[in-house]
XYZ file of C-alpha atoms in Angstrom:
339
model
C -146.697 -92.949 71.396
C -146.799 -94.174 75.368
C -144.173 -92.074 77.167
C -142.399 -95.215 78.047
C -141.111 -95.560 74.728
C -139.017 -92.384 74.501
C -135.667 -92.548 76.246
C -134.123 -89.363 77.980
C -130.746 -89.512 77.325
C -129.977 -86.769 79.580
C -131.744 -88.587 82.589
C -129.680 -91.598 81.809
C -126.361 -89.944 82.131
C -128.021 -87.685 84.945
C -127.238 -84.483 83.370
C -129.136 -81.211 82.309
C -130.127 -80.546 78.505
C -127.467 -77.321 78.888
C -124.699 -79.670 79.827
C -121.310 -78.806 77.758
C -119.334 -81.638 75.960
C -116.800 -81.711 78.500
C -119.324 -82.708 81.122
C -120.841 -85.235 79.014
C -117.642 -86.880 78.541
C -116.837 -86.698 82.247
C -120.097 -88.179 83.193
C -119.721 -90.752 80.975
C -116.531 -92.147 81.749
C -117.471 -92.119 85.400
C -120.626 -94.238 84.639
C -118.870 -96.325 81.997
C -116.605 -97.566 84.722
C -119.248 -97.936 87.500
C -121.196 -100.271 85.092
C -118.394 -101.792 82.851
C -118.963 -105.725 82.553
C -115.336 -105.982 83.567
C -116.081 -104.406 87.098
C -119.245 -106.385 87.388
C -118.714 -109.812 86.284
C -122.187 -111.852 85.637
C -124.175 -108.665 86.665
C -126.952 -108.520 83.700
C -128.248 -105.426 85.149
C -125.151 -103.435 85.142
C -124.399 -104.754 81.641
C -127.871 -103.358 80.579
C -126.996 -99.750 82.485
C -123.492 -100.029 80.605
C -125.275 -100.453 77.071
C -127.776 -97.559 77.979
C -125.045 -95.339 79.203
C -123.134 -96.061 75.952
C -125.919 -95.498 73.587
C -126.781 -92.050 75.539
C -122.969 -90.971 74.960
C -123.124 -92.043 71.538
C -125.976 -89.603 70.626
C -125.253 -86.758 73.011
C -121.394 -86.393 72.241
C -122.036 -86.009 68.742
C -123.068 -82.221 68.012
C -125.327 -83.233 64.793
C -127.034 -86.293 66.531
C -127.501 -84.449 69.627
C -129.354 -81.800 67.696
C -131.727 -84.190 65.821
C -132.405 -85.971 69.088
C -133.617 -82.864 70.771
C -135.571 -81.654 67.924
C -136.994 -85.344 67.852
C -137.945 -84.936 71.628
C -139.981 -81.682 70.848
C -141.709 -83.540 68.044
C -142.707 -86.370 70.291
C -144.090 -84.111 72.877
C -146.339 -82.405 70.104
C -147.175 -85.888 68.634
C -148.831 -86.873 72.040
C -150.099 -90.387 72.282
C -150.269 -91.033 68.608
C -147.941 -91.039 65.575
C -149.013 -89.287 62.736
C -148.663 -91.152 59.575
C -147.047 -89.689 56.248
C -145.993 -86.209 57.254
C -148.386 -83.613 56.161
C -145.950 -80.805 57.583
C -146.899 -81.865 61.217
C -143.609 -83.373 62.061
C -141.149 -81.531 59.451
C -138.571 -79.579 61.051
C -137.223 -76.235 59.652
C -134.213 -77.896 57.643
C -137.153 -80.103 56.093
C -136.502 -83.429 58.048
C -139.547 -85.247 58.469
C -139.897 -86.953 61.959
C -143.184 -88.194 61.233
C -141.699 -90.893 58.957
C -140.882 -92.819 62.092
C -143.314 -95.344 63.788
C -141.652 -95.251 67.093
C -138.809 -94.036 68.789
C -136.635 -97.098 68.360
C -137.198 -96.637 64.332
C -135.750 -93.032 64.747
C -132.470 -93.831 67.086
C -131.753 -96.783 64.834
C -131.973 -94.555 61.712
C -129.944 -91.739 63.592
C -127.182 -94.206 65.059
C -127.037 -96.139 61.634
C -128.290 -99.633 62.833
C -128.862 -102.304 60.485
C -132.646 -102.971 60.141
C -134.981 -104.476 57.744
C -137.190 -102.048 55.381
C -139.632 -102.129 53.151
C -138.613 -102.012 49.325
C -138.547 -98.506 48.007
C -138.738 -96.844 51.460
C -137.611 -93.359 50.850
C -133.934 -92.345 51.941
C -133.312 -95.992 52.936
C -131.709 -97.613 49.855
C -128.802 -99.839 50.065
C -125.126 -99.436 50.651
C -125.789 -97.363 53.899
C -123.527 -97.963 57.343
C -125.427 -99.588 60.096
C -124.537 -100.479 63.607
C -124.680 -103.845 65.373
C -125.672 -103.963 69.157
C -124.501 -107.465 69.849
C -124.689 -110.093 72.700
C -121.825 -112.525 72.948
C -123.003 -116.132 71.939
C -121.187 -119.487 72.113
C -118.756 -120.569 69.373
C -120.393 -122.443 66.373
C -117.216 -121.871 63.921
C -118.789 -119.434 61.305
C -116.863 -119.915 58.209
C -117.610 -116.394 56.849
C -114.598 -115.275 58.738
C -111.048 -115.330 57.602
C -109.117 -115.235 60.916
C -106.952 -112.613 62.016
C -106.119 -111.763 58.285
C -109.858 -111.072 57.905
C -108.936 -107.379 59.284
C -109.025 -105.784 56.142
C -108.579 -102.051 54.791
C -110.161 -102.409 51.387
C -110.624 -99.638 48.952
C -113.110 -99.320 46.028
C -116.681 -99.065 45.512
C -118.807 -101.655 47.189
C -121.255 -103.541 44.953
C -125.088 -102.510 45.515
C -125.593 -106.040 47.254
C -122.523 -105.370 49.544
C -123.289 -103.940 53.257
C -121.196 -102.231 55.755
C -121.515 -102.166 59.726
C -119.992 -100.842 62.424
C -119.428 -103.395 65.331
C -118.800 -102.021 68.965
C -116.481 -103.608 71.262
C -115.379 -103.098 74.688
C -111.490 -102.829 75.096
C -111.809 -106.118 77.024
C -113.474 -107.995 74.307
C -110.960 -106.697 71.683
C -107.970 -107.510 73.671
C -109.041 -111.165 74.604
C -111.106 -111.712 71.431
C -114.595 -112.594 71.598
C -117.450 -114.532 69.816
C -120.256 -112.361 68.683
C -124.050 -113.038 67.741
C -125.293 -110.935 64.914
C -128.984 -110.539 64.062
C -129.325 -109.808 60.481
C -133.238 -109.657 60.106
C -133.327 -112.921 58.328
C -130.947 -114.907 60.114
C -128.703 -114.884 63.126
C -124.843 -115.413 62.524
C -121.780 -115.884 65.024
C -118.532 -113.905 64.331
C -115.338 -114.950 66.075
C -113.041 -111.808 66.691
C -109.648 -112.871 67.286
C -107.467 -110.752 70.028
C -106.049 -107.832 68.618
C -108.890 -105.641 67.105
C -108.622 -101.938 66.925
C -111.084 -98.923 65.885
C -110.959 -99.295 61.909
C -110.372 -103.145 61.831
C -112.414 -104.482 59.061
C -113.759 -108.011 58.768
C -115.345 -109.547 55.905
C -118.319 -111.721 55.964
C -118.746 -113.613 52.816
C -122.425 -114.106 51.420
C -124.131 -112.050 54.179
C -124.977 -109.043 52.443
C -128.015 -108.273 50.381
C -129.470 -109.961 47.520
C -128.600 -108.257 44.338
C -131.215 -107.558 42.080
C -129.146 -108.113 39.036
C -127.544 -111.587 39.903
C -129.925 -112.917 42.569
C -126.825 -113.823 44.603
C -126.085 -112.357 48.084
C -123.413 -109.622 48.523
C -120.661 -109.572 51.433
C -121.292 -107.625 54.847
C -118.210 -105.673 55.941
C -118.036 -105.171 59.355
C -115.787 -102.045 60.798
C -114.630 -102.251 64.378
C -115.230 -99.535 66.706
C -113.732 -99.702 70.277
C -115.841 -98.339 73.265
C -114.043 -95.580 75.270
C -111.885 -96.778 78.421
C -111.288 -95.140 81.533
C -107.845 -95.703 81.803
C -106.097 -97.077 78.515
C -105.966 -95.275 75.417
C -104.318 -95.543 72.118
C -101.357 -93.499 70.618
C -100.581 -95.259 67.003
C -99.601 -98.646 67.637
C -99.112 -98.244 71.436
C -101.522 -98.419 74.344
C -100.964 -95.400 76.512
C -101.952 -94.390 80.221
C -101.397 -92.139 82.800
C -100.253 -92.875 86.188
C -100.012 -90.346 89.129
C -97.001 -90.277 91.530
C -96.060 -88.047 94.504
C -93.484 -85.586 94.614
C -91.329 -87.774 97.018
C -91.579 -90.557 94.497
C -90.459 -88.225 91.653
C -87.347 -86.886 93.434
C -86.238 -90.128 94.937
C -87.590 -92.676 92.617
C -89.899 -95.464 93.467
C -91.302 -98.684 92.699
C -95.158 -98.513 91.468
C -97.893 -100.924 90.491
C -99.041 -100.185 87.035
C -102.164 -101.845 85.495
C -101.699 -103.279 82.033
C -104.237 -105.312 79.776
C -103.241 -108.586 81.372
C -102.902 -107.349 85.081
C -100.688 -105.231 87.326
C -96.734 -104.977 87.014
C -94.182 -103.514 88.913
C -92.524 -100.667 87.454
C -89.178 -98.640 88.538
C -89.790 -94.938 88.327
C -86.226 -93.332 88.205
C -85.241 -90.308 90.625
C -85.876 -87.018 89.144
C -88.727 -87.807 86.465
C -90.694 -84.947 85.151
C -94.252 -84.725 84.714
C -95.163 -85.667 81.180
C -92.420 -88.201 80.858
C -93.207 -91.555 79.716
C -91.901 -94.917 80.670
C -92.278 -97.814 78.009
C -93.432 -101.374 79.083
C -92.166 -103.669 76.314
C -94.547 -106.309 75.161
C -97.287 -105.150 77.457
C -99.583 -103.348 74.967
C -101.761 -104.507 72.266
C -101.907 -107.712 70.599
C -100.150 -108.033 67.048
C -100.613 -110.657 64.374
C -98.228 -113.844 64.978
C -98.760 -113.956 68.876
C -96.938 -110.735 69.149
C -97.355 -107.628 71.469
C -96.876 -103.983 71.230
C -95.841 -101.609 73.861
C -97.557 -99.695 76.687
C -96.574 -96.202 77.371
C -96.823 -94.984 80.904
C -97.171 -91.161 81.185
C -96.139 -89.926 84.394
C -98.035 -87.486 86.370
C -96.734 -85.621 89.531
C -99.397 -85.061 91.862
C -98.910 -82.649 94.893
C -100.871 -83.482 98.012
C -104.003 -81.408 98.597
C -104.229 -81.771 102.369
C -101.304 -81.637 104.119
C -100.810 -83.234 107.621
C -98.849 -80.977 110.217
C -95.810 -83.136 109.731
C -96.085 -82.959 106.032
C -96.403 -79.182 106.007
C -93.248 -79.155 108.747
C -90.778 -81.313 106.259
C -92.098 -79.393 103.502
C -91.229 -76.158 104.969
C -87.626 -77.804 106.060
C -87.165 -78.842 102.339
C -87.912 -75.086 101.178
C -85.461 -73.554 103.608
C -82.728 -75.878 102.654
C -83.248 -76.316 99.090
C -80.422 -75.139 96.769
C -82.043 -76.209 93.488
C -83.645 -73.552 91.385
C -85.500 -74.618 88.294
C -86.020 -71.010 87.052
C -82.414 -69.791 87.319
C -82.302 -69.712 83.550
C -85.056 -67.565 83.296
C -82.989 -64.571 84.589
C -81.160 -64.590 81.112
C -84.297 -64.396 78.725
C -84.845 -61.205 77.068
C -87.113 -59.829 74.171
């Protein structure tokens, strides 16, 4: 296989192959913010970098996927310019996994990430009912009728029929917050799906008649899309609330202050009460995640008091004056503590 067919995800993230999980997460967050579509409106190159970085993180952040990817990399080097067809033991790892079943790197990575794809009937290990991941592009609205509106986010239980299919649909936080039109390539057809505002990780969408053809009834089953939100560098979820962490200075904590805090639809001015502590949270009502019937959840702003690292001469002078004149001792109660 040509060397260009293989994607070096370590090189994509700019890390060593020995990088820890924390290092991988830290680098990913920095690159995701740098290339995020919201930060690079209309920049196709940045969008392509963002997708590549997200794919690399999806593989390397999962220990099992990372192990398989590393093993595949070794096999790829051994395979050289051609891919052996049909095993023979050359591409089988110690656990019995046969890498030679893949005709290209894309086939391997699609299988590893569970992406939707067409396979030949009777292909070993590729039967119906598996989960796939869609990497989609935003398309123009076409009024796709297989989607039931906001109530289409389902949490169904029970065994899917053999003709039903499940897939994971990855969305950025911006896409999920504002709603988005997605174009899915199902292999035999392309469909447009409207995702209304408020989708969260685990939200399910049912596309009627977009699954596989049942060998018994010759009718198509349904396609169930499960939403997965990509990580964001500032916003996270805590239950139903959107949460973020905002740094303030020691004087702002002592005296109180007005600060600007980002929300999903723009910055707002927040009053920080005097005497607030690190770890305390302020609630911004109605500034969180969209809910049904045009409602909004709350955004929780966690406060982090950050002391300055580099003091100017005047800063140091005043801090020393405060220390000399200070009467408050936050550790006074510790004198009473005994075993």
